[in-house]
């Protein structure tokens, strides 16, 4: 809502100035902390980014498909480092593509983490319960139920296809 409209609804509204220097300093520490793990970062805002951690999570070749660590273990470690460096909480959403990562992030807010896998993913070695895992869903089942809660049906151009 624009401030002009808010003042019409609430004439006694008081505003506080932004502390842009503080935002900038925390954002810089946040980005530096994440870049210690991976340099494939696409900034979205001062406190949000896409990070491609594929290389950290696995090695793939014609003979092997090995995952070196669980995304949820990496997320817990990353969130702990961000919290220690910035005194701010962090949310991590992991997905097999950007859409699923974004949906997982929305599901995990605030201050948690989530993993949303595409239906083609073989979920062989994820533990059924884990201290670091708040959510592990297969998009072909639970992910489609999650999408049902979103207002996607209002957009005729948007097909509900999960990869």
mmCIF file of C-alpha atoms in Angstrom:
data_model
loop_
_atom_site.group_PDB
_atom_site.id
_atom_site.type_symbol
_atom_site.label_atom_id
_atom_site.label_comp_id
_atom_site.label_asym_id
_atom_site.label_seq_id
_atom_site.Cartn_x
_atom_site.Cartn_y
_atom_site.Cartn_z
ATOM 1 C CA UNK A 1 0.000 0.000 0.000
ATOM 2 C CA UNK A 2 1.274 3.450 -0.838
ATOM 3 C CA UNK A 3 1.898 5.819 2.057
ATOM 4 C CA UNK A 4 -0.603 8.311 0.629
ATOM 5 C CA UNK A 5 -3.382 5.704 0.823
ATOM 6 C CA UNK A 6 -2.285 4.560 4.259
ATOM 7 C CA UNK A 7 -2.477 8.134 5.583
ATOM 8 C CA UNK A 8 -6.060 8.406 4.295
ATOM 9 C CA UNK A 9 -6.990 5.285 6.247
ATOM 10 C CA UNK A 10 -4.955 6.203 9.308
ATOM 11 C CA UNK A 11 -4.403 9.981 9.626
ATOM 12 C CA UNK A 12 -2.302 9.565 12.800
ATOM 13 C CA UNK A 13 0.143 7.261 11.047
ATOM 14 C CA UNK A 14 3.753 7.903 11.997
ATOM 15 C CA UNK A 15 6.627 6.874 9.801
ATOM 16 C CA UNK A 16 10.169 6.071 10.784
ATOM 17 C CA UNK A 17 13.130 6.724 8.504
ATOM 18 C CA UNK A 18 14.923 3.857 6.843
ATOM 19 C CA UNK A 19 18.403 3.122 8.029
ATOM 20 C CA UNK A 20 19.874 2.588 4.576
ATOM 21 C CA UNK A 21 23.443 2.395 5.860
ATOM 22 C CA UNK A 22 22.512 -0.433 8.231
ATOM 23 C CA UNK A 23 20.610 -2.263 5.449
ATOM 24 C CA UNK A 24 23.593 -1.917 3.144
ATOM 25 C CA UNK A 25 26.058 -3.176 5.764
ATOM 26 C CA UNK A 26 23.954 -6.233 6.644
ATOM 27 C CA UNK A 27 23.304 -7.005 2.962
ATOM 28 C CA UNK A 28 27.026 -6.832 2.224
ATOM 29 C CA UNK A 29 27.843 -9.222 5.084
ATOM 30 C CA UNK A 30 25.001 -11.511 3.963
ATOM 31 C CA UNK A 31 26.274 -11.717 0.374
ATOM 32 C CA UNK A 32 29.884 -12.201 1.490
ATOM 33 C CA UNK A 33 28.826 -15.012 3.826
ATOM 34 C CA UNK A 34 26.919 -16.844 1.098
ATOM 35 C CA UNK A 35 29.724 -16.291 -1.426
ATOM 36 C CA UNK A 36 32.079 -18.229 0.860
ATOM 37 C CA UNK A 37 30.040 -21.305 -0.084
ATOM 38 C CA UNK A 38 29.354 -20.613 -3.746
ATOM 39 C CA UNK A 39 29.991 -17.862 -6.288
ATOM 40 C CA UNK A 40 27.099 -18.707 -8.611
ATOM 41 C CA UNK A 41 24.801 -16.071 -7.127
ATOM 42 C CA UNK A 42 22.038 -14.081 -8.778
ATOM 43 C CA UNK A 43 20.981 -11.162 -6.591
ATOM 44 C CA UNK A 44 17.259 -10.479 -6.386
ATOM 45 C CA UNK A 45 17.267 -7.851 -3.637
ATOM 46 C CA UNK A 46 19.282 -6.791 -0.618
ATOM 47 C CA UNK A 47 18.162 -9.896 1.264
ATOM 48 C CA UNK A 48 17.238 -12.444 -1.396
ATOM 49 C CA UNK A 49 19.207 -14.366 -4.000
ATOM 50 C CA UNK A 50 19.281 -17.474 -6.136
ATOM 51 C CA UNK A 51 22.351 -19.601 -5.474
ATOM 52 C CA UNK A 52 23.204 -22.574 -7.679
ATOM 53 C CA UNK A 53 24.688 -25.113 -5.267
ATOM 54 C CA UNK A 54 24.591 -28.026 -7.704
ATOM 55 C CA UNK A 55 28.375 -28.389 -7.655
ATOM 56 C CA UNK A 56 28.422 -28.458 -3.846
ATOM 57 C CA UNK A 57 25.759 -31.128 -3.625
ATOM 58 C CA UNK A 58 26.834 -33.714 -6.115
ATOM 59 C CA UNK A 59 29.135 -35.182 -8.702
ATOM 60 C CA UNK A 60 27.603 -36.497 -11.887
ATOM 61 C CA UNK A 61 29.213 -38.418 -14.691
ATOM 62 C CA UNK A 62 28.289 -41.326 -16.925
ATOM 63 C CA UNK A 63 29.135 -43.896 -14.215
ATOM 64 C CA UNK A 64 27.944 -42.235 -11.028
ATOM 65 C CA UNK A 65 25.430 -39.841 -9.604
ATOM 66 C CA UNK A 66 26.731 -39.129 -6.124
ATOM 67 C CA UNK A 67 25.375 -36.589 -3.706
ATOM 68 C CA UNK A 68 28.109 -35.299 -1.418
ATOM 69 C CA UNK A 69 25.754 -33.737 1.109
ATOM 70 C CA UNK A 70 22.054 -33.224 1.632
ATOM 71 C CA UNK A 71 20.645 -29.839 0.612
ATOM 72 C CA UNK A 72 19.039 -29.591 4.040
ATOM 73 C CA UNK A 73 22.372 -30.119 5.800
ATOM 74 C CA UNK A 74 23.908 -27.412 3.598
ATOM 75 C CA UNK A 75 20.930 -25.150 4.317
ATOM 76 C CA UNK A 76 21.268 -25.581 8.074
ATOM 77 C CA UNK A 77 24.974 -24.756 7.889
ATOM 78 C CA UNK A 78 24.410 -21.750 5.635
ATOM 79 C CA UNK A 79 21.605 -20.401 7.834
ATOM 80 C CA UNK A 80 23.779 -20.792 10.928
ATOM 81 C CA UNK A 81 26.634 -18.841 9.277
ATOM 82 C CA UNK A 82 24.293 -16.072 8.088
ATOM 83 C CA UNK A 83 22.748 -15.771 11.547
ATOM 84 C CA UNK A 84 26.148 -15.577 13.239
ATOM 85 C CA UNK A 85 27.450 -12.984 10.765
ATOM 86 C CA UNK A 86 24.375 -10.733 10.552
ATOM 87 C CA UNK A 87 22.301 -11.459 13.671
ATOM 88 C CA UNK A 88 19.402 -11.973 11.248
ATOM 89 C CA UNK A 89 17.437 -15.134 10.619
ATOM 90 C CA UNK A 90 17.548 -16.777 7.201
ATOM 91 C CA UNK A 91 15.272 -18.958 5.111
ATOM 92 C CA UNK A 92 16.499 -21.474 2.523
ATOM 93 C CA UNK A 93 14.383 -23.046 -0.170
ATOM 94 C CA UNK A 94 15.865 -25.806 -2.294
ATOM 95 C CA UNK A 95 14.388 -27.095 -5.524
ATOM 96 C CA UNK A 96 15.384 -28.924 -8.653
ATOM 97 C CA UNK A 97 14.569 -25.763 -10.616
ATOM 98 C CA UNK A 98 13.989 -22.074 -9.844
ATOM 99 C CA UNK A 99 10.221 -22.340 -9.553
ATOM 100 C CA UNK A 100 10.420 -25.161 -7.035
ATOM 101 C CA UNK A 101 13.175 -23.373 -5.111
ATOM 102 C CA UNK A 102 11.008 -20.250 -4.913
ATOM 103 C CA UNK A 103 7.961 -22.227 -3.775
ATOM 104 C CA UNK A 104 10.077 -24.042 -1.187
ATOM 105 C CA UNK A 105 11.350 -20.699 0.105
ATOM 106 C CA UNK A 106 7.812 -19.346 0.451
ATOM 107 C CA UNK A 107 6.808 -22.513 2.299
ATOM 108 C CA UNK A 108 9.803 -22.279 4.670
ATOM 109 C CA UNK A 109 9.330 -18.657 5.748
ATOM 110 C CA UNK A 110 10.044 -17.465 8.316
ATOM 111 C CA UNK A 111 13.378 -18.789 9.560
ATOM 112 C CA UNK A 112 13.257 -22.348 8.282
ATOM 113 C CA UNK A 113 14.149 -24.371 5.219
ATOM 114 C CA UNK A 114 12.371 -26.588 2.748
ATOM 115 C CA UNK A 115 13.151 -28.927 -0.118
ATOM 116 C CA UNK A 116 10.752 -29.326 -3.034
ATOM 117 C CA UNK A 117 11.759 -31.916 -5.612
ATOM 118 C CA UNK A 118 10.549 -32.339 -9.160
ATOM 119 C CA UNK A 119 8.554 -35.470 -9.943
ATOM 120 C CA UNK A 120 11.404 -36.923 -12.023
ATOM 121 C CA UNK A 121 13.772 -36.881 -9.031
ATOM 122 C CA UNK A 122 14.612 -40.210 -7.413
ATOM 123 C CA UNK A 123 14.360 -39.645 -3.676
ATOM 124 C CA UNK A 124 16.438 -42.649 -2.631
ATOM 125 C CA UNK A 125 18.513 -41.576 0.305
ATOM 126 C CA UNK A 126 16.627 -38.790 2.032
ATOM 127 C CA UNK A 127 15.852 -39.726 5.630
ATOM 128 C CA UNK A 128 12.183 -39.918 6.518
ATOM 129 C CA UNK A 129 12.775 -37.711 9.530
ATOM 130 C CA UNK A 130 15.710 -35.437 10.137
ATOM 131 C CA UNK A 131 16.494 -32.702 12.634
ATOM 132 C CA UNK A 132 17.494 -30.385 9.801
ATOM 133 C CA UNK A 133 14.609 -31.277 7.511
ATOM 134 C CA UNK A 134 11.455 -29.304 8.079
ATOM 135 C CA UNK A 135 9.920 -30.311 4.738
ATOM 136 C CA UNK A 136 10.804 -32.822 2.028
ATOM 137 C CA UNK A 137 8.129 -33.152 -0.602
ATOM 138 C CA UNK A 138 7.857 -34.831 -3.954
ATOM 139 C CA UNK A 139 6.369 -32.313 -6.324
ATOM 140 C CA UNK A 140 4.265 -34.884 -8.149
ATOM 141 C CA UNK A 141 2.132 -35.353 -5.017
ATOM 142 C CA UNK A 142 2.544 -32.863 -2.194
ATOM 143 C CA UNK A 143 3.899 -30.118 -4.420
ATOM 144 C CA UNK A 144 0.740 -30.081 -6.513
ATOM 145 C CA UNK A 145 -1.335 -29.768 -3.332
ATOM 146 C CA UNK A 146 0.847 -26.814 -2.344
ATOM 147 C CA UNK A 147 0.255 -25.195 -5.733
ATOM 148 C CA UNK A 148 -3.494 -25.592 -5.200
ATOM 149 C CA UNK A 149 -3.216 -23.041 -2.392
ATOM 150 C CA UNK A 150 -1.704 -20.441 -4.731
ATOM 151 C CA UNK A 151 -3.893 -18.134 -6.859
ATOM 152 C CA UNK A 152 -2.589 -19.597 -10.124
ATOM 153 C CA UNK A 153 -6.056 -20.425 -11.442
ATOM 154 C CA UNK A 154 -6.693 -16.697 -11.871
ATOM 155 C CA UNK A 155 -4.153 -16.554 -14.705
ATOM 156 C CA UNK A 156 -5.306 -18.232 -17.889
ATOM 157 C CA UNK A 157 -1.797 -18.110 -19.374
ATOM 158 C CA UNK A 158 -0.350 -20.072 -16.451
ATOM 159 C CA UNK A 159 -0.517 -23.836 -16.725
ATOM 160 C CA UNK A 160 0.099 -25.818 -13.576
ATOM 161 C CA UNK A 161 2.916 -28.009 -14.795
ATOM 162 C CA UNK A 162 5.516 -29.334 -12.396
ATOM 163 C CA UNK A 163 8.734 -30.653 -13.850
#
